[in-house]
């Protein structure tokens, strides 16, 4: 298993490749690869607008436009266009 550390901001630093971490996280249906290099826990998404997800703290996470149809199919999310 990879080494991990949580810093004062709550971010987790992991000594493993992104693809290996992504593979493990995506076994859990709550996690979604929404754009290259970004995986989010859908439990923390409060809304979707256009091509972005928003977290409770208003962090804006981009969504890969070409993957919207597969995201809809996999999650049941309905996209609201701006």
PDB file of C-alpha atoms in Angstrom:
ATOM      1  CA  UNK A   1       0.000   0.000   0.000  1.00  0.00           C
ATOM      2  CA  UNK A   2       1.234   3.530  -0.695  1.00  0.00           C
ATOM      3  CA  UNK A   3       2.405   5.885   2.049  1.00  0.00           C
ATOM      4  CA  UNK A   4       0.043   8.784   2.704  1.00  0.00           C
ATOM      5  CA  UNK A   5       0.024  11.941   4.787  1.00  0.00           C
ATOM      6  CA  UNK A   6      -2.680  14.498   5.638  1.00  0.00           C
ATOM      7  CA  UNK A   7      -1.479  18.109   5.858  1.00  0.00           C
ATOM      8  CA  UNK A   8      -2.951  20.972   7.919  1.00  0.00           C
ATOM      9  CA  UNK A   9      -5.313  21.921   5.054  1.00  0.00           C
ATOM     10  CA  UNK A  10      -6.820  18.455   4.923  1.00  0.00           C
ATOM     11  CA  UNK A  11      -5.104  17.501   1.664  1.00  0.00           C
ATOM     12  CA  UNK A  12      -3.764  13.983   1.397  1.00  0.00           C
ATOM     13  CA  UNK A  13      -0.314  13.447  -0.100  1.00  0.00           C
ATOM     14  CA  UNK A  14       0.212   9.946  -1.479  1.00  0.00           C
ATOM     15  CA  UNK A  15       3.428   8.407  -2.771  1.00  0.00           C
ATOM     16  CA  UNK A  16       1.875   6.505  -5.681  1.00  0.00           C
ATOM     17  CA  UNK A  17       1.119   7.207  -9.335  1.00  0.00           C
ATOM     18  CA  UNK A  18      -2.144   8.947 -10.173  1.00  0.00           C
ATOM     19  CA  UNK A  19      -3.264   6.066 -12.381  1.00  0.00           C
ATOM     20  CA  UNK A  20      -2.844   3.530  -9.568  1.00  0.00           C
ATOM     21  CA  UNK A  21      -4.721   5.720  -7.090  1.00  0.00           C
ATOM     22  CA  UNK A  22      -7.444   6.394  -9.692  1.00  0.00           C
ATOM     23  CA  UNK A  23      -7.830   2.672 -10.351  1.00  0.00           C
ATOM     24  CA  UNK A  24      -8.386   1.996  -6.650  1.00  0.00           C
ATOM     25  CA  UNK A  25     -10.750   4.936  -6.078  1.00  0.00           C
ATOM     26  CA  UNK A  26     -12.901   4.219  -9.113  1.00  0.00           C
ATOM     27  CA  UNK A  27     -13.837   0.837  -7.657  1.00  0.00           C
ATOM     28  CA  UNK A  28     -16.036   2.931  -5.356  1.00  0.00           C
ATOM     29  CA  UNK A  29     -18.979   4.420  -7.290  1.00  0.00           C
ATOM     30  CA  UNK A  30     -18.767   7.674  -5.301  1.00  0.00           C
ATOM     31  CA  UNK A  31     -15.526   8.615  -7.051  1.00  0.00           C
ATOM     32  CA  UNK A  32     -15.549  10.068 -10.540  1.00  0.00           C
ATOM     33  CA  UNK A  33     -12.735  10.974 -12.917  1.00  0.00           C
ATOM     34  CA  UNK A  34     -14.277  14.186 -14.205  1.00  0.00           C
ATOM     35  CA  UNK A  35     -11.265  15.486 -16.132  1.00  0.00           C
ATOM     36  CA  UNK A  36      -7.684  14.364 -16.598  1.00  0.00           C
ATOM     37  CA  UNK A  37      -5.874  14.378 -13.266  1.00  0.00           C
ATOM     38  CA  UNK A  38      -8.917  15.148 -11.099  1.00  0.00           C
ATOM     39  CA  UNK A  39     -11.037  12.578  -9.266  1.00  0.00           C
ATOM     40  CA  UNK A  40     -13.837  13.801  -7.031  1.00  0.00           C
ATOM     41  CA  UNK A  41     -16.005  12.197  -4.390  1.00  0.00           C
ATOM     42  CA  UNK A  42     -19.537  12.861  -5.645  1.00  0.00           C
ATOM     43  CA  UNK A  43     -20.797  12.948  -2.041  1.00  0.00           C
ATOM     44  CA  UNK A  44     -19.270  16.441  -1.836  1.00  0.00           C
ATOM     45  CA  UNK A  45     -20.705  17.832  -5.083  1.00  0.00           C
ATOM     46  CA  UNK A  46     -23.556  20.236  -4.341  1.00  0.00           C
ATOM     47  CA  UNK A  47     -24.375  21.248  -7.899  1.00  0.00           C
ATOM     48  CA  UNK A  48     -23.390  21.138 -11.549  1.00  0.00           C
ATOM     49  CA  UNK A  49     -23.485  24.118 -13.876  1.00  0.00           C
ATOM     50  CA  UNK A  50     -22.387  23.973 -17.495  1.00  0.00           C
ATOM     51  CA  UNK A  51     -19.164  22.038 -17.593  1.00  0.00           C
ATOM     52  CA  UNK A  52     -18.297  22.283 -13.887  1.00  0.00           C
ATOM     53  CA  UNK A  53     -19.130  20.611 -10.600  1.00  0.00           C
ATOM     54  CA  UNK A  54     -19.220  22.750  -7.436  1.00  0.00           C
ATOM     55  CA  UNK A  55     -18.283  21.575  -3.968  1.00  0.00           C
ATOM     56  CA  UNK A  56     -19.810  22.909  -0.735  1.00  0.00           C
ATOM     57  CA  UNK A  57     -16.956  25.415  -0.353  1.00  0.00           C
ATOM     58  CA  UNK A  58     -17.669  26.667  -3.924  1.00  0.00           C
ATOM     59  CA  UNK A  59     -14.569  24.987  -5.349  1.00  0.00           C
ATOM     60  CA  UNK A  60     -15.195  24.703  -9.091  1.00  0.00           C
ATOM     61  CA  UNK A  61     -14.141  21.398 -10.694  1.00  0.00           C
ATOM     62  CA  UNK A  62     -14.079  21.204 -14.509  1.00  0.00           C
ATOM     63  CA  UNK A  63     -15.806  18.358 -16.349  1.00  0.00           C
ATOM     64  CA  UNK A  64     -14.411  16.854 -19.537  1.00  0.00           C
ATOM     65  CA  UNK A  65     -16.942  17.922 -22.181  1.00  0.00           C
ATOM     66  CA  UNK A  66     -16.309  14.816 -24.290  1.00  0.00           C
ATOM     67  CA  UNK A  67     -17.068  12.561 -21.299  1.00  0.00           C
ATOM     68  CA  UNK A  68     -20.375  14.188 -20.308  1.00  0.00           C
ATOM     69  CA  UNK A  69     -22.496  11.498 -21.947  1.00  0.00           C
ATOM     70  CA  UNK A  70     -20.617   8.681 -20.186  1.00  0.00           C
ATOM     71  CA  UNK A  71     -20.814  10.579 -16.869  1.00  0.00           C
ATOM     72  CA  UNK A  72     -24.590  10.889 -17.316  1.00  0.00           C
ATOM     73  CA  UNK A  73     -24.852   7.178 -18.116  1.00  0.00           C
ATOM     74  CA  UNK A  74     -22.652   6.116 -15.186  1.00  0.00           C
ATOM     75  CA  UNK A  75     -24.014   8.489 -12.532  1.00  0.00           C
ATOM     76  CA  UNK A  76     -27.459   9.584 -13.666  1.00  0.00           C
ATOM     77  CA  UNK A  77     -26.399  13.233 -13.443  1.00  0.00           C
ATOM     78  CA  UNK A  78     -28.369  15.598 -15.658  1.00  0.00           C
ATOM     79  CA  UNK A  79     -26.241  18.461 -16.956  1.00  0.00           C
ATOM     80  CA  UNK A  80     -27.587  21.989 -16.829  1.00  0.00           C
ATOM     81  CA  UNK A  81     -26.072  24.079 -19.592  1.00  0.00           C
ATOM     82  CA  UNK A  82     -25.079  27.682 -18.863  1.00  0.00           C
TER      83      UNK A  82
END
